[in-house]
PDB file of C-alpha atoms in Angstrom:
ATOM      1  CA  MET A 155     -79.997 -21.575 -74.094  1.00  0.00           C
ATOM      2  CA  THR A 156     -78.672 -24.952 -75.191  1.00  0.00           C
ATOM      3  CA  ASP A 157     -75.034 -25.879 -74.805  1.00  0.00           C
ATOM      4  CA  ARG A 158     -74.613 -27.732 -78.106  1.00  0.00           C
ATOM      5  CA  ARG A 159     -71.158 -29.204 -78.295  1.00  0.00           C
ATOM      6  CA  LEU A 160     -68.926 -28.227 -81.184  1.00  0.00           C
ATOM      7  CA  ARG A 161     -65.740 -29.576 -82.669  1.00  0.00           C
ATOM      8  CA  THR A 162     -62.909 -27.193 -83.521  1.00  0.00           C
ATOM      9  CA  VAL A 163     -63.909 -27.261 -87.175  1.00  0.00           C
ATOM     10  CA  ASP A 164     -67.559 -26.564 -86.285  1.00  0.00           C
ATOM     11  CA  LEU A 165     -66.654 -23.483 -84.250  1.00  0.00           C
ATOM     12  CA  ALA A 166     -64.280 -22.295 -86.960  1.00  0.00           C
ATOM     13  CA  ARG A 167     -67.049 -22.501 -89.563  1.00  0.00           C
ATOM     14  CA  VAL A 168     -69.533 -20.664 -87.365  1.00  0.00           C
ATOM     15  CA  ALA A 169     -67.051 -17.830 -86.786  1.00  0.00           C
ATOM     16  CA  GLY A 170     -65.562 -17.756 -90.279  1.00  0.00           C
ATOM     17  CA  LEU A 171     -62.083 -18.505 -88.931  1.00  0.00           C
ATOM     18  CA  SER A 172     -59.485 -21.190 -89.463  1.00  0.00           C
ATOM     19  CA  THR A 173     -59.210 -24.099 -87.082  1.00  0.00           C
ATOM     20  CA  GLN A 174     -55.700 -22.922 -86.171  1.00  0.00           C
ATOM     21  CA  GLN A 175     -57.047 -19.535 -85.109  1.00  0.00           C
ATOM     22  CA  ILE A 176     -59.551 -21.285 -82.852  1.00  0.00           C
ATOM     23  CA  ARG A 177     -56.752 -23.337 -81.290  1.00  0.00           C
ATOM     24  CA  ASN A 178     -54.636 -20.211 -80.827  1.00  0.00           C
ATOM     25  CA  TYR A 179     -57.504 -18.337 -79.170  1.00  0.00           C
ATOM     26  CA  GLU A 180     -58.108 -21.198 -76.753  1.00  0.00           C
ATOM     27  CA  GLU A 181     -54.414 -21.637 -75.946  1.00  0.00           C
ATOM     28  CA  THR A 182     -53.922 -17.912 -75.247  1.00  0.00           C
ATOM     29  CA  GLY A 183     -57.044 -17.582 -73.086  1.00  0.00           C
ATOM     30  CA  VAL A 184     -59.073 -15.476 -75.513  1.00  0.00           C
ATOM     31  CA  LEU A 185     -61.510 -18.385 -75.420  1.00  0.00           C
ATOM     32  CA  PRO A 186     -62.211 -20.246 -72.198  1.00  0.00           C
ATOM     33  CA  ALA A 187     -60.529 -23.629 -71.859  1.00  0.00           C
ATOM     34  CA  ALA A 188     -62.108 -26.278 -74.046  1.00  0.00           C
ATOM     35  CA  GLY A 189     -63.120 -29.646 -72.764  1.00  0.00           C
ATOM     36  CA  ARG A 190     -61.495 -32.778 -74.158  1.00  0.00           C
ATOM     37  CA  THR A 191     -62.827 -36.079 -75.311  1.00  0.00           C
ATOM     38  CA  GLU A 192     -61.232 -39.300 -74.092  1.00  0.00           C
ATOM     39  CA  SER A 193     -59.276 -39.237 -77.352  1.00  0.00           C
ATOM     40  CA  GLY A 194     -57.933 -35.758 -76.543  1.00  0.00           C
ATOM     41  CA  TYR A 195     -59.975 -33.792 -79.065  1.00  0.00           C
ATOM     42  CA  ARG A 196     -61.225 -30.349 -78.107  1.00  0.00           C
ATOM     43  CA  VAL A 197     -64.913 -29.921 -77.382  1.00  0.00           C
ATOM     44  CA  PHE A 198     -66.434 -26.449 -77.483  1.00  0.00           C
ATOM     45  CA  GLY A 199     -69.855 -25.220 -76.445  1.00  0.00           C
ATOM     46  CA  GLU A 200     -72.243 -22.291 -76.526  1.00  0.00           C
ATOM     47  CA  VAL A 201     -70.007 -20.209 -74.265  1.00  0.00           C
ATOM     48  CA  HIS A 202     -67.190 -20.423 -76.820  1.00  0.00           C
ATOM     49  CA  ARG A 203     -69.542 -19.496 -79.632  1.00  0.00           C
ATOM     50  CA  GLN A 204     -70.545 -16.401 -77.640  1.00  0.00           C
ATOM     51  CA  ALA A 205     -66.968 -15.542 -76.661  1.00  0.00           C
ATOM     52  CA  LEU A 206     -65.756 -15.193 -80.246  1.00  0.00           C
ATOM     53  CA  PRO A 207     -67.991 -12.280 -81.351  1.00  0.00           C
ATOM     54  CA  ALA A 208     -67.353 -10.593 -78.003  1.00  0.00           C
ATOM     55  CA  TYR A 209     -63.608 -10.733 -78.569  1.00  0.00           C
ATOM     56  CA  ARG A 210     -63.820  -9.593 -82.178  1.00  0.00           C
ATOM     57  CA  ALA A 211     -66.032  -6.642 -81.222  1.00  0.00           C
ATOM     58  CA  LEU A 212     -63.570  -5.715 -78.478  1.00  0.00           C
ATOM     59  CA  VAL A 213     -60.717  -5.825 -81.003  1.00  0.00           C
ATOM     60  CA  ARG A 214     -62.471  -3.288 -83.226  1.00  0.00           C
ATOM     61  CA  GLY A 215     -62.890  -0.845 -80.359  1.00  0.00           C
ATOM     62  CA  TYR A 216     -59.997  -1.505 -77.994  1.00  0.00           C
ATOM     63  CA  GLY A 217     -57.368  -3.092 -80.230  1.00  0.00           C
ATOM     64  CA  PRO A 218     -56.109  -6.686 -80.157  1.00  0.00           C
ATOM     65  CA  VAL A 219     -53.798  -6.331 -77.142  1.00  0.00           C
ATOM     66  CA  THR A 220     -56.369  -4.816 -74.778  1.00  0.00           C
ATOM     67  CA  ALA A 221     -59.143  -7.063 -76.124  1.00  0.00           C
ATOM     68  CA  ALA A 222     -57.076 -10.169 -75.404  1.00  0.00           C
ATOM     69  CA  ARG A 223     -56.233  -8.917 -71.904  1.00  0.00           C
ATOM     70  CA  ILE A 224     -59.911  -8.306 -71.168  1.00  0.00           C
ATOM     71  CA  MET A 225     -60.953 -11.770 -72.310  1.00  0.00           C
ATOM     72  CA  ARG A 226     -58.101 -13.516 -70.492  1.00  0.00           C
ATOM     73  CA  THR A 227     -58.994 -11.655 -67.300  1.00  0.00           C
ATOM     74  CA  VAL A 228     -62.643 -12.656 -67.606  1.00  0.00           C
ATOM     75  CA  HIS A 229     -61.643 -16.277 -68.118  1.00  0.00           C
ATOM     76  CA  ALA A 230     -59.365 -16.079 -65.091  1.00  0.00           C
ATOM     77  CA  GLY A 231     -62.530 -15.364 -63.088  1.00  0.00           C
ATOM     78  CA  ASP A 232     -61.743 -11.710 -62.276  1.00  0.00           C
ATOM     79  CA  VAL A 233     -64.583  -9.801 -63.926  1.00  0.00           C
ATOM     80  CA  PRO A 234     -63.993  -6.572 -61.929  1.00  0.00           C
ATOM     81  CA  ALA A 235     -60.387  -6.475 -63.163  1.00  0.00           C
ATOM     82  CA  ALA A 236     -61.579  -7.016 -66.736  1.00  0.00           C
ATOM     83  CA  LEU A 237     -64.013  -4.119 -66.375  1.00  0.00           C
ATOM     84  CA  ALA A 238     -61.185  -2.005 -64.963  1.00  0.00           C
ATOM     85  CA  LEU A 239     -59.327  -2.561 -68.238  1.00  0.00           C
ATOM     86  CA  VAL A 240     -62.400  -1.304 -70.081  1.00  0.00           C
ATOM     87  CA  ASP A 241     -62.514   1.764 -67.838  1.00  0.00           C
ATOM     88  CA  GLU A 242     -58.811   2.409 -68.410  1.00  0.00           C
ATOM     89  CA  ALA A 243     -59.251   2.357 -72.186  1.00  0.00           C
ATOM     90  CA  HIS A 244     -62.160   4.791 -72.020  1.00  0.00           C
ATOM     91  CA  ALA A 245     -60.169   7.097 -69.749  1.00  0.00           C
ATOM     92  CA  GLY A 246     -57.315   7.095 -72.259  1.00  0.00           C
ATOM     93  CA  LEU A 247     -59.694   8.003 -75.067  1.00  0.00           C
ATOM     94  CA  HIS A 248     -61.105  10.822 -72.933  1.00  0.00           C
ATOM     95  CA  GLU A 249     -57.587  12.210 -72.456  1.00  0.00           C
ATOM     96  CA  GLU A 250     -57.050  12.171 -76.214  1.00  0.00           C
ATOM     97  CA  ARG A 251     -60.325  14.007 -76.758  1.00  0.00           C
ATOM     98  CA  THR A 252     -59.447  16.565 -74.078  1.00  0.00           C
ATOM     99  CA  ALA A 253     -56.077  17.213 -75.725  1.00  0.00           C
ATOM    100  CA  LEU A 254     -57.746  17.554 -79.119  1.00  0.00           C
ATOM    101  CA  HIS A 255     -60.218  20.086 -77.733  1.00  0.00           C
ATOM    102  CA  ALA A 256     -57.384  22.042 -76.151  1.00  0.00           C
ATOM    103  CA  THR A 257     -55.465  21.983 -79.428  1.00  0.00           C
ATOM    104  CA  GLY A 258     -58.430  23.416 -81.296  1.00  0.00           C
ATOM    105  CA  ARG A 259     -58.932  26.075 -78.658  1.00  0.00           C
ATOM    106  CA  ALA A 260     -55.284  27.071 -78.724  1.00  0.00           C
ATOM    107  CA  LEU A 261     -55.244  27.144 -82.512  1.00  0.00           C
ATOM    108  CA  GLU A 262     -58.224  29.493 -82.677  1.00  0.00           C
ATOM    109  CA  GLU A 263     -56.762  31.786 -80.037  1.00  0.00           C
ATOM    110  CA  THR A 264     -53.440  32.073 -81.845  1.00  0.00           C
ATOM    111  CA  ALA A 265     -54.567  31.924 -85.484  1.00  0.00           C
ATOM    112  CA  HIS A 266     -54.718  35.685 -85.953  1.00  0.00           C
ATOM    113  CA  ARG A 267     -52.061  36.713 -83.464  1.00  0.00           C
ATOM    114  CA  ALA A 268     -48.753  35.973 -85.166  1.00  0.00           C
ATOM    115  CA  PRO A 269     -45.971  38.283 -83.944  1.00  0.00           C
ATOM    116  CA  GLU A 270     -45.629  41.376 -86.131  1.00  0.00           C
ATOM    117  CA  ALA A 271     -42.892  43.160 -84.211  1.00  0.00           C
ATOM    118  CA  VAL A 272     -39.319  42.631 -85.403  1.00  0.00           C
ATOM    119  CA  GLY A 273     -36.903  41.782 -82.619  1.00  0.00           C
ATOM    120  CA  THR A 274     -33.374  42.977 -82.110  1.00  0.00           C
ATOM    121  CA  GLY A 275     -31.834  39.494 -82.167  1.00  0.00           C
ATOM    122  CA  ALA A 276     -30.326  37.621 -85.092  1.00  0.00           C
ATOM    123  CA  ALA A 277     -32.462  37.781 -88.239  1.00  0.00           C
ATOM    124  CA  GLY A 278     -35.004  39.960 -86.432  1.00  0.00           C
ATOM    125  CA  ARG A 279     -35.987  37.312 -83.900  1.00  0.00           C
ATOM    126  CA  LEU A 280     -37.249  38.298 -80.466  1.00  0.00           C
ATOM    127  CA  ARG A 281     -35.064  38.053 -77.406  1.00  0.00           C
ATOM    128  CA  ILE A 282     -36.635  36.705 -74.245  1.00  0.00           C
ATOM    129  CA  GLY A 283     -37.573  40.108 -72.823  1.00  0.00           C
ATOM    130  CA  GLU A 284     -39.208  41.146 -76.109  1.00  0.00           C
ATOM    131  CA  ALA A 285     -41.089  37.871 -76.349  1.00  0.00           C
ATOM    132  CA  ALA A 286     -42.276  38.219 -72.760  1.00  0.00           C
ATOM    133  CA  ARG A 287     -43.602  41.739 -73.414  1.00  0.00           C
ATOM    134  CA  LEU A 288     -45.365  40.612 -76.588  1.00  0.00           C
ATOM    135  CA  LEU A 289     -47.044  37.737 -74.763  1.00  0.00           C
ATOM    136  CA  GLY A 290     -47.770  39.626 -71.563  1.00  0.00           C
ATOM    137  CA  VAL A 291     -45.840  37.231 -69.326  1.00  0.00           C
ATOM    138  CA  ARG A 292     -42.729  37.364 -67.223  1.00  0.00           C
ATOM    139  CA  THR A 293     -39.393  36.173 -68.543  1.00  0.00           C
ATOM    140  CA  SER A 294     -39.319  33.723 -65.634  1.00  0.00           C
ATOM    141  CA  ALA A 295     -42.464  32.050 -67.006  1.00  0.00           C
ATOM    142  CA  LEU A 296     -40.803  31.547 -70.382  1.00  0.00           C
ATOM    143  CA  ARG A 297     -37.793  29.990 -68.663  1.00  0.00           C
ATOM    144  CA  VAL A 298     -40.036  27.635 -66.661  1.00  0.00           C
ATOM    145  CA  TRP A 299     -41.835  26.576 -69.836  1.00  0.00           C
ATOM    146  CA  GLU A 300     -38.498  25.953 -71.518  1.00  0.00           C
ATOM    147  CA  THR A 301     -37.298  23.846 -68.581  1.00  0.00           C
ATOM    148  CA  ALA A 302     -40.518  21.851 -68.806  1.00  0.00           C
ATOM    149  CA  GLY A 303     -39.815  21.164 -72.485  1.00  0.00           C
ATOM    150  CA  LEU A 304     -42.813  23.124 -73.758  1.00  0.00           C
ATOM    151  CA  VAL A 305     -40.868  25.741 -75.711  1.00  0.00           C
ATOM    152  CA  ALA A 306     -37.373  25.428 -77.139  1.00  0.00           C
ATOM    153  CA  PRO A 307     -36.112  28.698 -78.627  1.00  0.00           C
ATOM    154  CA  PRO A 308     -32.716  28.464 -80.304  1.00  0.00           C
ATOM    155  CA  ARG A 309     -29.726  30.365 -78.935  1.00  0.00           C
ATOM    156  CA  GLU A 310     -27.829  33.163 -80.610  1.00  0.00           C
ATOM    157  CA  ARG A 311     -24.318  32.123 -81.535  1.00  0.00           C
ATOM    158  CA  GLY A 312     -21.742  33.764 -79.323  1.00  0.00           C
ATOM    159  CA  THR A 313     -24.050  35.561 -76.872  1.00  0.00           C
ATOM    160  CA  ARG A 314     -26.231  32.474 -76.209  1.00  0.00           C
ATOM    161  CA  TYR A 315     -29.292  34.726 -75.962  1.00  0.00           C
ATOM    162  CA  ARG A 316     -32.599  32.977 -76.564  1.00  0.00           C
ATOM    163  CA  LEU A 317     -34.164  33.948 -79.892  1.00  0.00           C
ATOM    164  CA  TYR A 318     -37.906  33.514 -80.397  1.00  0.00           C
ATOM    165  CA  GLY A 319     -39.064  33.079 -83.970  1.00  0.00           C
ATOM    166  CA  PRO A 320     -42.720  33.003 -85.107  1.00  0.00           C
ATOM    167  CA  SER A 321     -43.176  29.302 -84.281  1.00  0.00           C
ATOM    168  CA  ASP A 322     -41.577  29.740 -80.842  1.00  0.00           C
ATOM    169  CA  VAL A 323     -43.867  32.676 -80.073  1.00  0.00           C
ATOM    170  CA  ARG A 324     -46.836  30.626 -81.274  1.00  0.00           C
ATOM    171  CA  ASP A 325     -45.900  27.761 -78.940  1.00  0.00           C
ATOM    172  CA  ALA A 326     -45.413  30.135 -76.022  1.00  0.00           C
ATOM    173  CA  ARG A 327     -48.754  31.783 -76.745  1.00  0.00           C
ATOM    174  CA  ILE A 328     -50.472  28.384 -76.743  1.00  0.00           C
ATOM    175  CA  VAL A 329     -48.830  27.482 -73.435  1.00  0.00           C
ATOM    176  CA  HIS A 330     -49.908  30.819 -71.953  1.00  0.00           C
ATOM    177  CA  SER A 331     -53.487  30.345 -73.176  1.00  0.00           C
ATOM    178  CA  LEU A 332     -53.813  26.817 -71.829  1.00  0.00           C
ATOM    179  CA  ARG A 333     -52.145  27.615 -68.513  1.00  0.00           C
ATOM    180  CA  ARG A 334     -54.688  30.372 -67.959  1.00  0.00           C
ATOM    181  CA  ALA A 335     -57.403  27.796 -68.666  1.00  0.00           C
ATOM    182  CA  GLY A 336     -55.983  25.553 -65.936  1.00  0.00           C
ATOM    183  CA  TYR A 337     -54.238  22.915 -68.047  1.00  0.00           C
ATOM    184  CA  PRO A 338     -51.188  21.255 -66.423  1.00  0.00           C
ATOM    185  CA  PHE A 339     -47.945  20.807 -68.345  1.00  0.00           C
ATOM    186  CA  ALA A 340     -48.662  17.098 -68.894  1.00  0.00           C
ATOM    187  CA  GLN A 341     -51.799  17.967 -70.891  1.00  0.00           C
ATOM    188  CA  ILE A 342     -50.163  20.815 -72.810  1.00  0.00           C
ATOM    189  CA  ARG A 343     -47.337  18.672 -74.216  1.00  0.00           C
ATOM    190  CA  PRO A 344     -49.589  16.553 -76.481  1.00  0.00           C
ATOM    191  CA  VAL A 345     -51.306  19.727 -77.717  1.00  0.00           C
ATOM    192  CA  LEU A 346     -48.001  21.181 -78.876  1.00  0.00           C
ATOM    193  CA  ALA A 347     -46.951  17.834 -80.290  1.00  0.00           C
ATOM    194  CA  GLU A 348     -50.156  17.721 -82.329  1.00  0.00           C
ATOM    195  CA  LEU A 349     -49.614  21.176 -83.794  1.00  0.00           C
ATOM    196  CA  ARG A 350     -45.966  20.493 -84.591  1.00  0.00           C
ATOM    197  CA  ARG A 351     -46.765  17.143 -86.145  1.00  0.00           C
ATOM    198  CA  GLU A 352     -49.509  18.508 -88.402  1.00  0.00           C
ATOM    199  CA  GLY A 353     -47.729  21.738 -89.356  1.00  0.00           C
ATOM    200  CA  GLY A 354     -49.101  23.609 -92.338  1.00  0.00           C
ATOM    201  CA  SER A 355     -51.538  26.486 -92.455  1.00  0.00           C
ATOM    202  CA  THR A 356     -54.336  27.219 -90.008  1.00  0.00           C
ATOM    203  CA  ALA A 357     -56.859  25.808 -92.504  1.00  0.00           C
ATOM    204  CA  GLU A 358     -54.843  22.591 -92.843  1.00  0.00           C
ATOM    205  CA  LEU A 359     -54.606  22.284 -89.069  1.00  0.00           C
ATOM    206  CA  ARG A 360     -58.348  22.755 -88.679  1.00  0.00           C
ATOM    207  CA  SER A 361     -58.922  20.040 -91.282  1.00  0.00           C
ATOM    208  CA  ALA A 362     -56.506  17.688 -89.542  1.00  0.00           C
ATOM    209  CA  LEU A 363     -58.139  18.300 -86.158  1.00  0.00           C
ATOM    210  CA  ALA A 364     -61.597  17.686 -87.635  1.00  0.00           C
ATOM    211  CA  ALA A 365     -60.384  14.403 -89.123  1.00  0.00           C
ATOM    212  CA  ARG A 366     -58.922  13.393 -85.768  1.00  0.00           C
ATOM    213  CA  ALA A 367     -62.229  14.231 -84.047  1.00  0.00           C
ATOM    214  CA  ARG A 368     -64.084  11.982 -86.487  1.00  0.00           C
ATOM    215  CA  THR A 369     -61.607   9.195 -85.784  1.00  0.00           C
ATOM    216  CA  LEU A 370     -62.131   9.533 -82.046  1.00  0.00           C
ATOM    217  CA  THR A 371     -65.899   9.468 -82.511  1.00  0.00           C
ATOM    218  CA  ALA A 372     -65.636   6.275 -84.560  1.00  0.00           C
ATOM    219  CA  ARG A 373     -63.397   4.709 -81.912  1.00  0.00           C
ATOM    220  CA  THR A 374     -65.831   5.665 -79.165  1.00  0.00           C
ATOM    221  CA  ARG A 375     -68.710   4.025 -80.994  1.00  0.00           C
ATOM    222  CA  ALA A 376     -66.626   0.904 -81.653  1.00  0.00           C
ATOM    223  CA  MET A 377     -65.699   0.756 -77.970  1.00  0.00           C
ATOM    224  CA  LEU A 378     -69.338   1.081 -76.963  1.00  0.00           C
ATOM    225  CA  ALA A 379     -70.233  -1.748 -79.335  1.00  0.00           C
ATOM    226  CA  GLY A 380     -67.415  -3.871 -77.914  1.00  0.00           C
ATOM    227  CA  ALA A 381     -68.485  -3.143 -74.352  1.00  0.00           C
ATOM    228  CA  GLY A 382     -72.034  -4.131 -75.263  1.00  0.00           C
ATOM    229  CA  ARG A 383     -70.820  -7.456 -76.649  1.00  0.00           C
ATOM    230  CA  LEU A 384     -68.757  -8.027 -73.522  1.00  0.00           C
ATOM    231  CA  HIS A 385     -71.814  -7.340 -71.368  1.00  0.00           C
ATOM    232  CA  ALA A 386     -73.808  -9.879 -73.380  1.00  0.00           C
ATOM    233  CA  TYR A 387     -71.018 -12.416 -72.980  1.00  0.00           C
ATOM    234  CA  LEU A 388     -70.919 -11.919 -69.212  1.00  0.00           C
ATOM    235  CA  ASP A 389     -74.676 -12.441 -69.166  1.00  0.00           C
ATOM    236  CA  CYS A 390     -74.100 -15.663 -71.115  1.00  0.00           C
ATOM    237  CA  LEU A 391     -71.666 -16.842 -68.442  1.00  0.00           C
ATOM    238  CA  ASP A 392     -74.205 -15.995 -65.763  1.00  0.00           C
ATOM    239  CA  ARG A 393     -76.944 -17.988 -67.466  1.00  0.00           C
ATOM    240  CA  LEU A 394     -74.821 -20.989 -68.380  1.00  0.00           C
ATOM    241  CA  TYR A 395     -72.724 -21.346 -65.257  1.00  0.00           C
ATOM    242  CA  GLY A 396     -74.387 -19.285 -62.558  1.00  0.00           C
ATOM    243  CA  GLN A 397     -71.666 -16.654 -62.357  1.00  0.00           C
ATOM    244  CA  ASN A 398     -73.242 -13.768 -60.476  1.00  0.00           C
ATOM    245  CA  ASP A 399     -71.085 -11.316 -58.595  1.00  0.00           C
ATOM    246  CA  GLN A 400     -73.666  -8.858 -57.311  1.00  0.00           C
ATOM    247  CA  ASP A 401     -71.265  -6.960 -55.052  1.00  0.00           C
ATOM    248  CA  GLY A 402     -68.620  -6.595 -57.768  1.00  0.00           C
ATOM    249  CA  LEU A 403     -65.871  -7.944 -55.533  1.00  0.00           C
ATOM    250  CA  GLY A 404     -64.854 -10.853 -57.727  1.00  0.00           C
ATOM    251  CA  ASP A 405     -65.043 -13.665 -55.188  1.00  0.00           C
ATOM    252  CA  GLN A 406     -64.097 -17.320 -55.634  1.00  0.00           C
ATOM    253  CA  ASN A 407     -67.475 -18.076 -57.193  1.00  0.00           C
ATOM    254  CA  ASP A 408     -66.353 -16.146 -60.281  1.00  0.00           C
ATOM    255  CA  GLN A 409     -63.287 -18.320 -60.677  1.00  0.00           C
ATOM    256  CA  ASP A 410     -65.290 -21.476 -60.113  1.00  0.00           C
ATOM    257  CA  ALA A 411     -67.907 -20.457 -62.681  1.00  0.00           C
ATOM    258  CA  VAL A 412     -65.443 -19.753 -65.472  1.00  0.00           C
ATOM    259  CA  SER A 413     -63.388 -22.799 -64.591  1.00  0.00           C
ATOM    260  CA  ALA A 414     -66.562 -24.845 -65.015  1.00  0.00           C
ATOM    261  CA  VAL A 415     -66.714 -23.907 -68.688  1.00  0.00           C
ATOM    262  CA  GLY A 416     -64.044 -26.383 -69.760  1.00  0.00           C
ATOM    263  CA  THR A 417     -65.273 -29.240 -67.638  1.00  0.00           C
ATOM    264  CA  THR A 418     -68.916 -28.747 -68.620  1.00  0.00           C
ATOM    265  CA  THR A 419     -68.241 -28.642 -72.356  1.00  0.00           C
ATOM    266  CA  GLY A 420     -65.724 -31.426 -72.016  1.00  0.00           C
ATOM    267  CA  SER A 421     -68.063 -34.223 -71.087  1.00  0.00           C
ATOM    268  CA  THR A 422     -67.192 -37.204 -73.185  1.00  0.00           C
ATOM    269  CA  ALA A 423     -70.671 -38.733 -73.266  1.00  0.00           C
ATOM    270  CA  GLY A 424     -71.783 -38.671 -76.854  1.00  0.00           C
ATOM    271  CA  ALA A 425     -68.719 -36.686 -77.800  1.00  0.00           C
ATOM    272  CA  PRO A 426     -68.100 -35.896 -81.467  1.00  0.00           C
ATOM    273  CA  GLY A 427     -65.728 -37.998 -83.425  1.00  0.00           C
ATOM    274  CA  PRO A 428     -62.052 -37.148 -83.881  1.00  0.00           C
ATOM    275  CA  SER A 429     -62.356 -35.251 -87.174  1.00  0.00           C
ATOM    276  CA  ALA A 430     -60.804 -32.081 -85.703  1.00  0.00           C
ATOM    277  CA  THR A 431     -58.697 -31.368 -82.656  1.00  0.00           C
TER     278      THR A 431
END
């Protein structure tokens, strides 16, 4: 692989970007530091040409904030920390997928079990004891779920009795179903939030959940593509500058290798003319 030196305008043309974007990327660490000619003009090389598609692929999968953090961490010489950011993003996506699966499961379990009994509270709503009997749980469980912010039945004016309407019973039934499946409160909250946010009929909810599943699948594929580009870029660093951290501990050699990028591309011998900074 040759390390052909590029001016700012050359790199911008190769990437289909403006020269200002190239400067911004270099100044913020998305690109490794550029070398400089004796006149002070930036000089880029093959490593910068490889860094740009890696960053743009990461943006599509991980978003601009995380993508920039990953690239800056790589260029700081801490590859293990950069890979930890990748792992963190994938773990977050897994949590979203788990919540989506739980939402679908809860929806199917409650779709045909709307409360038919009329309670003795205001407007025929169920009081806590009636709701507990309908659901097959103790009243203490309903109170715990309310304290945890999972259910929020309104109170009867005057008596302050809890009154469970159809949506409150649905929420409590979902909580009961997921608790039996071993889900902690922290994972149940986003499930309920999803159902409340989507609203509508069971068919509309199923459609919304299917659309969300397709979105997550697309994000996963974009993240895999971004991770593949990052892997190729790390290989490029290895080949160009000898960065090779076999034990994954991120030693000083990593920092030295990435730091060498700017000085290597910045040789002023035969440097391009000052047509672009």
